[in-house]
Structure formats: C-alpha cells, structure tokens
XYZ file of N, CA and C in Angstrom:
825
model
N -10.054 32.335 -15.875
C -8.617 31.513 -15.773
C -9.146 30.213 -16.049
N -7.980 29.601 -16.809
C -8.563 28.378 -17.645
C -8.152 27.610 -15.963
N -8.874 26.878 -15.664
C -9.097 25.628 -14.743
C -8.021 23.983 -15.490
N -7.751 23.708 -14.449
C -6.955 22.497 -14.524
C -7.313 21.630 -13.472
N -7.563 20.452 -13.576
C -7.681 19.173 -12.679
C -6.575 18.579 -12.391
N -5.518 18.508 -11.527
C -4.558 17.622 -11.116
C -4.207 16.589 -10.475
N -4.005 15.563 -11.491
C -3.991 14.232 -11.273
C -3.127 13.730 -10.056
N -2.806 12.994 -9.004
C -1.559 13.324 -8.572
C -1.012 13.479 -8.065
N -1.949 14.657 -7.493
C -1.140 16.292 -7.088
C -0.264 15.997 -5.867
N -0.421 14.662 -5.068
C 0.520 14.663 -3.618
C 1.397 13.507 -3.552
N 1.968 13.332 -5.030
C 2.885 12.365 -5.451
C 3.899 12.963 -5.438
N 5.081 12.259 -5.640
C 6.215 12.979 -6.128
C 6.489 13.796 -6.773
N 5.751 13.681 -8.061
C 5.922 14.734 -9.191
C 4.948 15.410 -8.759
N 3.912 15.399 -8.784
C 2.556 16.102 -8.504
C 2.774 17.027 -7.642
N 3.550 16.816 -6.255
C 3.977 17.669 -5.157
C 5.106 18.843 -6.253
N 6.334 18.686 -7.088
C 6.865 19.449 -7.703
C 5.412 20.592 -8.331
N 4.636 19.774 -9.425
C 3.769 20.879 -9.974
C 2.481 21.538 -8.838
N 1.948 21.132 -7.929
C 1.289 21.910 -7.734
C 2.232 22.925 -6.309
N 3.440 22.984 -6.093
C 4.354 24.095 -5.847
C 4.233 25.408 -7.627
N 4.358 24.602 -8.394
C 4.828 26.080 -9.416
C 3.300 26.065 -10.193
N 2.213 25.751 -9.568
C 0.992 25.936 -10.148
C 0.454 26.239 -8.758
N 0.834 26.659 -7.811
C 0.449 27.343 -7.122
C -0.133 29.091 -6.788
N 0.568 29.817 -7.064
C 0.726 31.248 -7.711
C 0.645 31.506 -8.983
N 0.420 30.626 -9.982
C 0.408 30.511 -11.471
C -1.223 31.448 -12.009
N -1.296 31.675 -13.677
C -2.093 32.374 -14.042
C -3.712 30.911 -14.017
N -3.465 30.139 -13.202
C -4.054 28.948 -13.675
C -5.047 29.044 -12.133
N -5.999 28.809 -12.603
C -6.944 27.709 -11.449
C -6.670 26.021 -11.211
N -6.584 25.800 -10.249
C -6.004 24.328 -10.720
C -6.990 23.920 -8.934
N -7.969 22.637 -9.337
C -8.155 21.688 -8.284
C -7.347 20.427 -8.344
N -6.670 19.876 -6.733
C -6.119 18.620 -7.131
C -6.863 17.654 -6.401
N -6.432 16.711 -7.136
C -7.139 15.164 -6.949
C -5.307 14.391 -6.409
N -5.942 13.309 -5.197
C -4.715 12.556 -4.577
C -5.796 11.425 -3.743
N -5.306 10.435 -4.347
C -5.868 8.840 -3.409
C -5.606 8.803 -2.112
N -4.297 8.908 -1.992
C -3.394 8.896 -0.667
C -3.311 9.827 0.393
N -3.644 9.132 1.974
C -3.586 10.056 2.666
C -2.587 10.749 2.570
N -1.285 9.882 2.767
C -0.015 10.669 2.944
C 0.032 11.901 2.204
N -0.189 11.538 0.449
C -0.090 12.926 -0.276
C -1.229 13.982 -0.156
N -2.469 13.868 0.646
C -3.314 14.739 0.245
C -3.168 15.472 2.061
N -2.220 14.728 2.807
C -1.328 15.171 4.117
C -0.744 16.225 4.145
N -0.268 16.325 3.002
C 1.481 16.503 2.445
C 0.790 18.148 1.745
N 0.163 17.925 0.665
C -0.132 19.138 0.295
C -1.290 19.945 1.228
N -1.726 19.679 2.445
C -2.976 20.626 2.846
C -1.138 21.104 3.938
N -0.050 20.413 4.483
C 0.891 20.839 5.224
C 1.905 21.944 4.590
N 2.179 21.580 3.421
C 3.048 22.428 1.991
C 2.790 23.593 1.612
N 1.397 23.349 1.391
C 0.655 24.207 0.558
C -0.574 24.716 1.194
N -1.103 24.413 1.981
C -2.546 24.908 2.574
C -3.656 23.944 1.108
N -3.171 23.269 0.353
C -4.373 22.701 -0.887
C -5.241 21.633 -0.003
N -6.188 22.200 -0.319
C -7.718 21.082 0.316
C -7.691 19.807 -1.596
N -8.076 18.741 -1.591
C -8.126 18.451 -2.673
C -9.552 17.731 -2.863
N -10.141 17.550 -3.498
C -11.400 17.541 -3.843
C -11.474 16.034 -4.865
N -12.631 15.552 -5.293
C -12.982 14.285 -6.186
C -12.348 14.444 -7.335
N -12.202 13.541 -8.144
C -12.263 13.302 -9.943
C -13.339 14.312 -9.953
N -14.211 13.945 -9.496
C -15.798 14.633 -10.701
C -16.130 16.418 -9.780
N -15.190 16.717 -8.752
C -15.017 18.253 -8.383
C -14.018 18.662 -9.319
N -13.494 18.127 -9.738
C -11.760 18.512 -10.226
C -12.096 19.018 -11.574
N -12.568 17.567 -12.599
C -13.836 17.477 -13.727
C -14.327 18.422 -14.375
N -15.807 19.236 -13.065
C -16.895 19.570 -13.375
C -16.819 20.879 -14.445
N -15.765 21.792 -14.477
C -15.298 22.675 -15.475
C -13.851 22.467 -15.741
N -13.037 21.404 -15.721
C -11.213 22.156 -16.037
C -11.796 21.922 -17.722
N -10.850 22.830 -18.451
C -10.538 22.726 -19.987
C -9.238 21.742 -19.738
N -8.181 21.402 -18.545
C -7.053 20.551 -18.779
C -7.164 20.058 -17.779
N -6.151 18.808 -17.852
C -6.554 17.614 -16.726
C -5.172 17.201 -16.769
N -4.198 17.408 -16.069
C -2.550 17.014 -16.020
C -2.977 15.414 -15.434
N -1.996 14.723 -15.927
C -2.082 13.479 -15.824
C -0.877 13.028 -14.735
N -0.280 13.411 -13.708
C 0.716 13.605 -12.347
C 1.066 12.080 -11.618
N 0.952 11.132 -12.379
C 1.218 9.738 -12.212
C 2.268 9.255 -12.952
N 2.813 7.634 -12.164
C 3.379 7.226 -12.835
C 3.358 6.122 -14.226
N 4.365 6.282 -15.444
C 3.949 5.641 -16.436
C 2.795 4.020 -16.016
N 3.251 3.916 -15.189
C 2.469 2.192 -15.810
C 0.886 1.997 -14.756
N 0.421 3.758 -14.397
C -0.839 3.923 -13.948
C -1.885 4.842 -14.766
N -0.475 5.621 -15.777
C -1.498 6.571 -16.764
C -2.623 5.511 -17.545
N -2.187 4.592 -18.171
C -4.022 3.597 -18.791
C -4.394 4.019 -17.552
N -4.834 3.583 -16.883
C -5.909 3.503 -15.573
C -6.671 4.682 -15.178
N -5.683 5.215 -14.781
C -5.911 6.707 -14.524
C -7.242 7.484 -15.471
N -6.265 6.762 -16.804
C -7.325 7.601 -17.928
C -8.806 7.242 -18.402
N -8.542 6.039 -17.803
C -9.481 5.255 -18.013
C -10.494 5.892 -17.095
N -10.053 5.666 -16.049
C -11.009 5.514 -14.741
C -11.927 7.099 -14.826
N -11.330 8.061 -15.610
C -11.847 9.395 -16.007
C -12.665 9.971 -16.978
N -12.350 8.743 -17.900
C -12.739 8.974 -19.003
C -14.237 9.835 -19.430
N -15.144 9.071 -18.725
C -16.622 9.240 -18.695
C -16.779 10.990 -18.290
N -15.704 11.288 -17.281
C -15.854 12.331 -16.868
C -15.288 13.419 -17.831
N -14.735 13.445 -18.927
C -14.301 13.913 -19.580
C -15.133 14.761 -20.943
N -15.489 16.198 -20.527
C -15.666 16.095 -21.712
C -15.244 16.558 -23.077
N -15.781 16.903 -24.129
C -15.376 17.256 -25.404
C -14.721 18.417 -25.274
N -13.401 18.221 -26.260
C -12.363 19.350 -26.325
C -11.573 19.370 -24.909
N -11.447 18.896 -23.704
C -10.581 18.737 -23.264
C -9.286 18.577 -23.577
N -8.433 19.288 -22.666
C -6.900 18.751 -22.834
C -6.158 17.823 -22.117
N -6.300 16.965 -22.339
C -5.515 15.742 -21.274
C -3.885 16.001 -21.684
N -3.099 16.227 -20.164
C -1.766 16.896 -20.148
C -0.858 15.347 -19.494
N 0.117 14.567 -20.235
C 0.739 13.517 -20.331
C 2.292 14.296 -19.772
N 3.083 13.940 -18.517
C 4.017 14.325 -18.669
C 5.453 13.259 -19.010
N 5.154 12.409 -19.908
C 5.815 11.305 -20.353
C 4.983 10.825 -21.831
N 6.202 10.009 -22.495
C 5.954 9.822 -23.756
C 5.111 8.343 -24.091
N 5.762 7.383 -22.943
C 5.383 6.024 -23.093
C 4.178 5.882 -23.388
N 3.022 6.136 -22.262
C 2.077 5.885 -22.251
C 1.355 6.294 -23.574
N 1.491 7.352 -23.139
C 0.908 7.592 -25.196
C 0.823 7.038 -26.614
N 2.315 6.654 -25.983
C 3.642 5.722 -27.128
C 2.852 4.502 -27.263
N 2.845 3.971 -26.468
C 2.399 2.581 -26.015
C 0.240 2.389 -26.566
N 0.202 3.469 -26.796
C -1.905 3.570 -27.192
C -2.294 2.921 -25.448
N -1.670 3.656 -24.688
C -2.487 3.319 -23.417
C -3.205 4.565 -22.805
N -3.684 5.592 -23.987
C -4.968 6.912 -23.563
C -6.286 6.202 -24.186
N -7.563 6.435 -23.732
C -8.303 6.218 -24.468
C -8.729 6.967 -25.867
N -9.101 5.886 -26.931
C -9.412 6.406 -27.845
C -11.270 7.162 -28.106
N -10.471 8.323 -28.386
C -11.470 9.544 -27.388
C -11.219 11.067 -28.651
N -11.513 10.984 -30.367
C -10.954 11.748 -31.064
C -11.402 13.406 -30.558
N -12.232 13.594 -29.711
C -12.702 15.122 -29.181
C -12.266 15.649 -28.268
N -10.661 14.954 -27.787
C -9.891 15.456 -26.632
C -8.894 15.801 -27.232
N -7.840 16.306 -26.610
C -6.660 17.095 -26.898
C -5.624 16.064 -26.112
N -5.042 15.502 -27.152
C -3.490 14.842 -26.025
C -2.397 15.741 -26.128
N -1.926 16.339 -24.886
C -0.690 17.064 -25.237
C 0.795 15.995 -24.467
N 1.446 16.174 -24.495
C 2.946 15.403 -23.454
C 3.913 16.124 -23.939
N 4.255 16.155 -22.884
C 5.344 16.897 -22.508
C 6.159 16.556 -20.707
N 7.773 17.121 -21.290
C 8.312 16.648 -20.503
C 9.276 17.276 -20.393
N 10.070 17.412 -18.980
C 11.698 18.504 -19.120
C 12.700 17.506 -19.134
N 13.888 18.667 -19.737
C 15.083 17.675 -20.848
C 15.550 18.079 -19.288
N 15.629 18.852 -17.590
C 15.980 18.771 -16.203
C 17.156 19.722 -16.789
N 18.371 20.219 -15.946
C 18.507 21.456 -15.871
C 20.086 21.325 -16.821
N 20.737 21.293 -17.474
C 21.972 21.109 -18.143
C 23.318 20.757 -17.412
N 24.277 20.166 -17.654
C 25.304 20.201 -17.139
C 26.308 21.210 -17.437
N 26.170 21.998 -18.259
C 26.814 22.616 -18.672
C 25.784 24.572 -18.352
N 26.010 25.141 -17.818
C 25.185 25.697 -17.487
C 25.050 27.651 -16.829
N 25.282 28.662 -16.196
C 25.634 29.864 -15.431
C 24.912 29.631 -14.577
N 24.598 28.527 -13.917
C 23.833 29.151 -12.945
C 24.641 29.381 -11.480
N 24.520 30.615 -10.862
C 25.287 31.305 -9.740
C 24.779 31.033 -8.070
N 23.427 30.670 -8.412
C 22.427 30.743 -7.088
C 22.870 29.228 -6.536
N 23.231 28.993 -5.210
C 23.454 27.865 -4.567
C 21.648 26.467 -4.626
N 21.262 27.827 -4.692
C 19.876 27.000 -5.082
C 19.202 26.148 -5.795
N 20.047 26.776 -6.999
C 19.649 26.469 -8.183
C 21.333 25.713 -8.886
N 22.751 25.214 -8.285
C 23.267 24.669 -8.833
C 22.858 23.192 -8.086
N 22.034 22.879 -6.624
C 21.745 21.689 -6.581
C 20.406 21.084 -6.841
N 19.575 22.219 -7.468
C 18.526 21.867 -8.390
C 18.683 21.307 -9.695
N 19.020 20.035 -9.199
C 19.539 19.430 -10.466
C 18.665 18.208 -11.371
N 17.619 18.685 -10.400
C 16.129 17.673 -11.385
C 15.264 19.122 -12.150
N 14.908 19.803 -11.828
C 14.758 21.015 -12.219
C 13.347 21.510 -11.606
N 12.599 22.194 -12.258
C 11.164 22.728 -11.506
C 11.404 23.117 -10.434
N 12.180 24.335 -9.818
C 12.327 24.507 -8.841
C 12.813 26.056 -8.638
N 14.492 26.107 -8.504
C 15.233 26.827 -8.691
C 15.884 27.103 -10.146
N 16.356 25.576 -10.606
C 17.081 26.150 -11.870
C 16.340 26.000 -13.027
N 16.951 26.493 -14.094
C 16.965 26.808 -15.773
C 16.872 25.757 -16.544
N 15.601 24.816 -17.113
C 16.051 23.998 -17.814
C 14.761 23.986 -19.010
N 15.373 22.914 -19.933
C 14.955 23.365 -21.584
C 13.771 22.428 -21.149
N 12.639 22.145 -22.159
C 11.737 21.474 -22.299
C 11.209 21.150 -23.815
N 10.588 19.606 -23.068
C 10.166 19.509 -25.181
C 8.653 18.833 -25.139
N 8.055 19.230 -26.060
C 6.644 18.973 -25.641
C 6.200 18.830 -27.242
N 4.697 18.059 -27.353
C 3.776 17.388 -28.347
C 2.361 17.558 -28.416
N 2.112 18.013 -28.957
C 0.538 17.958 -29.320
C 0.351 16.533 -30.317
N -0.150 15.724 -29.397
C -0.339 14.646 -30.165
C -1.396 14.138 -30.874
N -2.959 14.443 -30.425
C -3.908 15.065 -31.031
C -4.808 16.283 -30.923
N -5.726 16.496 -31.283
C -6.398 18.284 -31.355
C -6.131 19.432 -31.766
N -6.746 20.143 -32.410
C -6.932 21.580 -32.448
C -5.009 21.827 -32.811
N -4.421 22.539 -33.511
C -3.291 22.923 -33.790
C -3.406 24.369 -32.774
N -4.526 24.931 -32.511
C -4.206 26.456 -31.364
C -4.426 25.106 -30.334
N -4.324 24.334 -30.022
C -4.311 23.731 -28.610
C -3.475 24.012 -28.086
N -1.851 23.810 -29.216
C -0.706 23.633 -28.614
C 0.131 25.046 -27.851
N -0.366 26.249 -28.017
C -0.473 27.478 -26.657
C -0.900 27.103 -26.395
N -2.052 26.815 -25.332
C -2.005 26.413 -24.311
C -1.658 24.847 -23.408
N -1.355 24.433 -24.553
C -0.083 23.104 -23.738
C 0.764 23.587 -23.431
N 1.593 24.512 -24.410
C 2.791 24.995 -23.822
C 3.336 25.450 -22.543
N 1.998 26.678 -22.776
C 1.557 27.182 -21.551
C 1.609 26.603 -20.129
N 0.825 25.461 -19.890
C 0.820 24.636 -18.928
C 2.202 23.990 -18.647
N 3.092 24.122 -19.611
C 4.121 22.802 -19.666
C 5.522 24.204 -19.248
N 5.494 25.807 -19.913
C 6.536 26.076 -19.292
C 6.006 26.396 -17.479
N 4.908 26.604 -17.381
C 4.403 26.673 -15.779
C 4.650 25.341 -14.519
N 4.794 24.660 -15.560
C 4.810 23.206 -14.077
C 6.217 23.506 -14.386
N 6.969 22.775 -15.315
C 8.695 22.740 -15.471
C 9.226 24.286 -14.852
N 8.543 25.406 -14.528
C 9.403 26.703 -14.494
C 10.775 26.635 -13.624
N 11.495 27.371 -13.634
C 12.023 28.173 -14.693
C 12.404 27.551 -16.191
N 12.114 27.738 -16.724
C 11.825 27.501 -18.662
C 13.226 28.573 -19.087
N 13.802 27.250 -20.562
C 14.923 28.431 -21.049
C 14.184 28.399 -22.460
N 14.320 27.016 -23.395
C 13.919 26.593 -24.504
C 12.563 25.807 -23.950
N 12.199 26.035 -24.852
C 10.578 24.653 -25.228
C 11.065 24.327 -26.650
N 10.994 22.964 -26.748
C 11.022 22.275 -28.372
C 9.902 21.493 -28.378
N 9.419 21.999 -29.682
C 8.100 21.136 -29.962
C 8.522 20.083 -30.553
N 8.270 18.649 -30.719
C 8.584 17.162 -31.307
C 7.106 16.572 -31.173
N 7.325 15.414 -31.970
C 5.894 14.516 -32.108
C 6.718 13.798 -30.727
N 5.353 13.389 -30.267
C 5.675 11.936 -29.603
C 6.564 10.786 -29.908
N 6.357 10.599 -31.548
C 7.445 9.186 -31.979
C 9.196 10.167 -31.514
N 9.404 10.970 -31.580
C 10.422 11.612 -31.676
C 10.350 11.726 -30.234
N 9.557 12.185 -29.043
C 9.776 11.917 -27.727
C 9.968 10.911 -27.596
N 9.351 9.699 -27.551
C 9.549 8.284 -27.579
C 11.394 7.832 -27.517
N 11.701 8.721 -28.871
C 13.253 8.466 -29.700
C 14.029 9.037 -27.932
N 13.986 10.456 -27.485
C 14.813 10.689 -26.854
C 14.608 10.108 -25.283
N 13.529 9.421 -25.106
C 13.021 9.041 -23.858
C 12.187 7.583 -23.870
N 12.509 6.310 -23.738
C 13.581 5.694 -23.340
C 14.956 5.899 -23.967
N 14.583 5.854 -25.614
C 16.259 5.865 -25.615
C 17.217 6.638 -25.549
N 17.144 7.652 -26.057
C 18.309 8.254 -25.988
C 19.101 8.100 -24.502
N 17.377 9.144 -23.839
C 18.118 9.057 -22.204
C 18.480 7.860 -21.006
N 17.858 6.785 -21.362
C 17.654 5.549 -20.334
C 18.502 4.815 -20.960
N 18.064 3.794 -22.321
C 18.511 3.182 -23.200
C 20.188 3.368 -23.371
N 20.489 4.696 -23.655
C 21.902 5.080 -24.283
C 22.275 5.715 -22.672
N 21.841 6.932 -22.372
C 23.047 7.718 -21.597
C 23.137 6.881 -20.511
N 21.411 6.473 -19.384
C 21.862 6.196 -18.133
C 22.506 5.001 -18.654
N 22.718 3.966 -19.481
C 23.431 2.519 -19.633
C 24.993 2.833 -19.362
N 25.102 3.948 -20.231
C 26.275 4.264 -20.283
C 27.402 4.814 -18.753
N 26.094 5.709 -18.427
C 26.747 6.338 -16.924
C 26.647 5.327 -15.683
N 25.998 4.064 -16.089
C 26.173 3.176 -15.701
C 27.368 2.470 -15.357
N 27.944 2.207 -16.745
C 29.181 1.575 -17.199
C 30.191 2.318 -16.485
N 30.167 3.715 -16.616
C 31.499 4.696 -16.220
C 31.440 4.292 -14.451
N 30.681 4.358 -13.534
C 30.550 4.312 -12.526
C 31.187 2.847 -12.212
N 31.036 1.747 -12.683
C 31.057 0.738 -12.863
C 33.247 0.658 -13.188
N 33.011 1.091 -13.864
C 34.660 1.398 -14.335
C 35.109 2.151 -13.274
N 34.442 3.069 -12.625
C 35.040 3.876 -11.409
C 35.725 2.890 -10.206
N 34.764 2.102 -10.230
C 34.839 0.816 -8.903
C 35.497 -0.121 -9.208
N 35.925 -0.335 -10.583
C 36.860 -1.592 -11.084
C 38.766 -0.749 -10.721
N 38.500 0.241 -11.422
C 39.944 1.286 -10.748
C 39.869 1.355 -9.170
N 39.293 1.189 -8.586
C 39.489 0.817 -6.934
C 39.331 -0.138 -6.804
N 38.898 -1.125 -7.592
C 39.142 -2.270 -6.577
C 40.601 -3.093 -7.441
N 41.146 -2.432 -7.984
C 42.502 -2.810 -8.217
C 43.078 -2.122 -7.296
N 42.840 -1.025 -6.549
C 43.389 -0.252 -6.041
C 44.068 1.010 -6.155
N 43.097 1.893 -6.431
C 43.601 3.243 -6.666
C 42.519 3.859 -5.641
N 42.759 4.996 -4.823
C 42.184 5.011 -3.532
C 40.634 6.106 -4.313
N 39.746 5.406 -3.479
C 37.805 5.637 -4.132
C 38.047 7.295 -4.720
N 38.411 8.363 -3.283
C 38.450 9.451 -3.272
C 39.029 10.140 -5.058
N 40.201 9.589 -4.923
C 41.032 9.964 -6.295
C 40.546 9.288 -7.791
N 40.123 8.087 -7.357
C 38.919 7.659 -9.173
C 37.934 8.788 -8.898
N 37.022 9.227 -7.849
C 35.767 9.160 -8.288
C 36.626 11.059 -8.709
N 37.188 11.761 -8.447
C 37.696 13.072 -8.537
C 38.216 13.052 -10.285
N 39.083 12.396 -10.205
C 39.744 12.139 -11.616
C 38.749 12.179 -12.496
N 37.295 11.121 -12.766
C 36.643 10.380 -13.480
C 35.850 11.840 -13.589
N 34.816 12.754 -12.747
C 34.541 13.777 -12.636
C 34.750 14.780 -13.397
N 35.895 15.146 -13.393
C 37.104 16.569 -13.402
C 37.154 15.765 -14.965
N 37.009 14.323 -15.608
C 37.355 14.194 -16.872
C 36.337 14.109 -17.491
N 35.106 13.468 -16.705
C 33.588 14.057 -17.710
C 33.681 15.460 -17.565
N 33.832 16.125 -17.268
C 34.110 17.217 -17.243
C 34.650 17.975 -18.955
N 35.629 18.101 -18.675
C 36.408 18.604 -20.061
C 36.315 17.527 -21.130
N 35.941 16.781 -21.340
C 35.864 15.212 -21.931
C 34.565 16.356 -22.783
N 33.511 15.965 -21.530
C 32.057 16.491 -22.653
C 31.903 17.776 -22.769
N 32.946 18.680 -22.586
C 32.730 20.100 -22.695
C 33.196 20.276 -24.593
N 34.776 19.424 -24.661
C 35.364 19.211 -26.020
C 34.393 18.355 -26.925
N 33.396 17.097 -26.688
C 32.617 16.757 -27.309
C 31.330 17.258 -27.581
N 30.852 18.412 -26.703
C 29.476 19.061 -26.529
C 30.095 20.280 -27.571
N 30.818 20.290 -27.966
C 31.473 21.963 -28.332
C 30.638 22.846 -27.581
N 31.547 22.798 -26.489
C 30.822 24.104 -25.077
C 32.291 24.241 -25.446
N 33.249 23.891 -25.279
C 34.466 24.605 -25.485
C 35.308 24.754 -26.375
N 35.936 24.657 -27.388
C 36.712 24.763 -28.385
C 38.293 24.112 -27.832
N 38.331 23.179 -28.709
C 39.592 22.051 -28.067
C 39.266 21.288 -28.949
N 40.161 19.868 -28.706
C 40.949 19.077 -29.721
C 41.063 18.027 -28.701
N 41.263 16.902 -29.166
C 41.754 15.733 -28.102
C 43.246 15.599 -28.704
N 44.340 15.526 -27.469
C 45.484 14.723 -28.051
C 45.776 13.253 -28.730
N 46.472 13.185 -29.306
C 46.660 11.892 -30.468
C 46.540 11.043 -29.300
N 46.636 10.874 -28.094
C 46.561 9.636 -27.795
C 45.090 9.358 -26.900
N 44.692 10.404 -26.490
C 43.179 10.548 -26.657
C 42.382 9.757 -27.514
N 42.633 10.411 -28.662
C 41.864 9.549 -30.089
C 42.151 8.452 -30.545
N 43.269 7.880 -30.067
C 43.881 6.469 -30.302
C 42.972 5.796 -29.042
N 42.876 6.172 -28.003
C 42.564 5.486 -26.924
C 40.608 4.995 -27.369
N 40.080 6.980 -27.680
C 38.804 6.264 -28.106
C 38.531 5.248 -29.325
N 39.464 5.012 -30.389
C 39.207 4.560 -31.722
C 39.463 2.990 -30.990
N 40.413 2.751 -30.059
C 40.477 1.354 -29.522
C 39.186 0.870 -28.600
N 39.437 2.079 -27.877
C 37.608 1.783 -26.761
C 36.770 1.335 -27.527
N 35.871 1.792 -28.054
C 35.027 2.215 -28.671
C 34.460 1.009 -29.318
N 35.534 -0.107 -29.745
C 34.858 -1.237 -30.284
C 35.187 -2.406 -28.846
N 35.624 -2.065 -27.988
C 35.514 -2.876 -27.340
C 34.537 -2.610 -25.822
N 34.195 -1.381 -26.106
C 32.650 -1.462 -25.225
C 31.373 -1.343 -25.794
N 31.502 -0.996 -26.940
C 29.942 -0.941 -27.743
C 30.114 -2.199 -28.818
N 28.475 -2.827 -29.065
C 28.768 -3.790 -30.546
C 28.330 -2.858 -31.095
N 28.817 -3.296 -32.536
C 28.779 -2.368 -33.640
C 27.301 -2.088 -34.325
N 26.386 -3.053 -33.674
C 25.098 -2.585 -34.352
C 24.202 -2.168 -33.108
N 24.510 -1.450 -32.067
C 24.699 -0.508 -30.666
C 23.345 0.177 -31.060
N 23.430 1.506 -32.215
C 22.217 2.644 -32.807
C 20.796 1.708 -33.242
N 21.001 0.347 -33.245
C 19.651 -0.212 -33.515
C 18.912 -0.711 -32.610
N 19.106 0.040 -30.975
C 18.183 0.666 -29.773
C 17.374 1.948 -29.945
N 18.005 2.526 -31.261
C 16.721 3.435 -31.966
C 15.563 3.180 -32.952
N 15.598 1.829 -33.588
C 14.513 0.909 -34.233
C 13.620 1.313 -33.810
N 12.469 1.812 -34.745
C 11.251 1.477 -34.521
C 10.563 0.470 -33.041
N 10.783 -0.695 -33.600
C 10.387 -1.935 -32.913
C 11.205 -2.058 -31.688
N 12.416 -1.903 -31.478
C 13.509 -1.542 -30.374
C 12.651 -0.472 -29.035
N 12.040 0.570 -29.753
C 11.793 1.081 -28.776
C 10.732 0.888 -28.229
N 9.743 0.614 -29.277
C 8.424 -0.120 -28.757
C 8.484 -1.661 -28.399
N 9.437 -2.188 -28.116
C 9.793 -2.629 -27.116
C 10.218 -2.707 -25.490
N 10.883 -1.353 -25.326
C 11.443 -0.654 -24.465
C 10.353 -0.032 -23.610
N 9.364 0.763 -24.242
C 8.081 0.980 -23.848
C 6.975 -0.059 -23.748
N 6.990 -1.168 -23.786
C 6.305 -2.174 -23.239
C 6.828 -2.684 -22.164
N 7.992 -2.852 -22.332
C 8.549 -3.106 -20.647
C 8.675 -1.703 -19.468
N 8.460 -0.742 -19.878
C 8.155 0.390 -18.503
C 6.848 0.411 -18.946
N 5.384 0.315 -19.414
C 4.024 0.814 -18.822
C 3.372 -0.593 -18.384
C-alpha cells in the first residue's frame, strides 16, 4: 500500500482530507502541530499523530494540507526528510506558481484543487445538497497538474486527488499556469468580486426601500435562470429588454480593459499578494 504523510492533518482542510483518507487504499500517517488539531483527530477519527520524521520515514507521498502562506515554510522544514522520488502534493497552485517549493529536481510536485460542487447538479440527498464545499457527500469535479516529475507519477497523484476530494466526477488535467488562471484569476479575482458586487447591489435596493427578503429571493431566483441560459444549461434566449440592459450595464460596471486580470504579470502579482 502507498504510504502518505499528511501535514496539517488536524486543520480545517486537513481534517476533511483525514476523513476521506481514513478508509482508503492508502496507509496514512498524520502530522499536526496544534494541540487542538491533534485532539480533534483523536476524538473524531481515533487518529494519533506522529512526528514529521516518523511520517516521512517510508512515505511515497507527502500531502501539504496547510495554508498558502505556510506552504513554503513547511516544505523547506521537511526538505531534508524527503527522499528522492517522493511525491509532494500541494492543494493550491499559488505557492508552487510563486516558486515557494524547494528546488529539488529529484522530487515530484503534484498540484490539485477542487472545483467544488456545481450550481447545476442532480443531487437529491439532503446531505449532498448542503455540502457546498464538496469532499463529503456532494459530487464535484477537480483539476490537477503534474508540475515536475516522471509522467508515470501522474496516475498516482490523480488517485490521491480523487480520494481526498471524493466523490469526484470529472478529473481535469491542466498545467500549474492554467490552474493559476483558474484561481486566483477566474474564481477569486473575477467571480468572487462580481458576486460581492451582486450582494452590494442587493443591499442597495434594500436601502432604497425594497423589502430585504423580496430582494434576496428576486436576486437568487434570477441568478438561477439567467445563469442556466448564459452557461447553456437550459435552452433559451433573453428578451430584447434584457439584452439592452446588458449592453448598457456592462460598460457601466466593467472597465474596458478588465480582462488584463488574466495577463501573466497580473496573475503573478495577485499570487504574490496572497502568499
């Protein structure tokens, strides 16, 4: 059985991964520095943590389930313990893209990230409907990249990724650079910003007299049908009035050069700010 050393096992993300790895085909050794995290693992899963040295003594894979800002420090701290050929799995493209991983051509670097359960889905189980992050009950897609290492290592990395993000539907292979375009570029800089604007717009119409519940229901309902048409989940076209509103609204809301957020230097600057 492949042995995995899971770092940050008792943290917010690590706890999720510990749950999915518990009854998997992998042998897992858990590393957690905080007393609260260690206690949580013991209470929830009966897991006892070990030292980094013990965890990596015969590990083929090291999973770094720690925040982006700590990836570099953790990776450097265990660098001397990583045997040649070990696969280091990172859960976000930011730190690898920024060059925070040790320069070790003898290691494999594999990056994976969840897409999270899609808005348009076929979930019927109540637990799955409420699992909006994914990795518990709701099905989701994932993206993964083999940053460096032998091509044959991709299959192992994807097996680890499918296990920690389960249940998984589509597994997309991308590059680290493409993953950085997806996050922070697409998902955070664009989507999160625009959703925050939508929330501000809802608050604005409430401030102008619309009942709060009516504004929320109206916005979320229209997000559903408008999104279904725009993303071709449902056949249909907008009315002439809606199309005219879009033609007028986009220049009012968006700068003409807004797509420059995807330029390499802008992506690099964004990642630099968060790592």
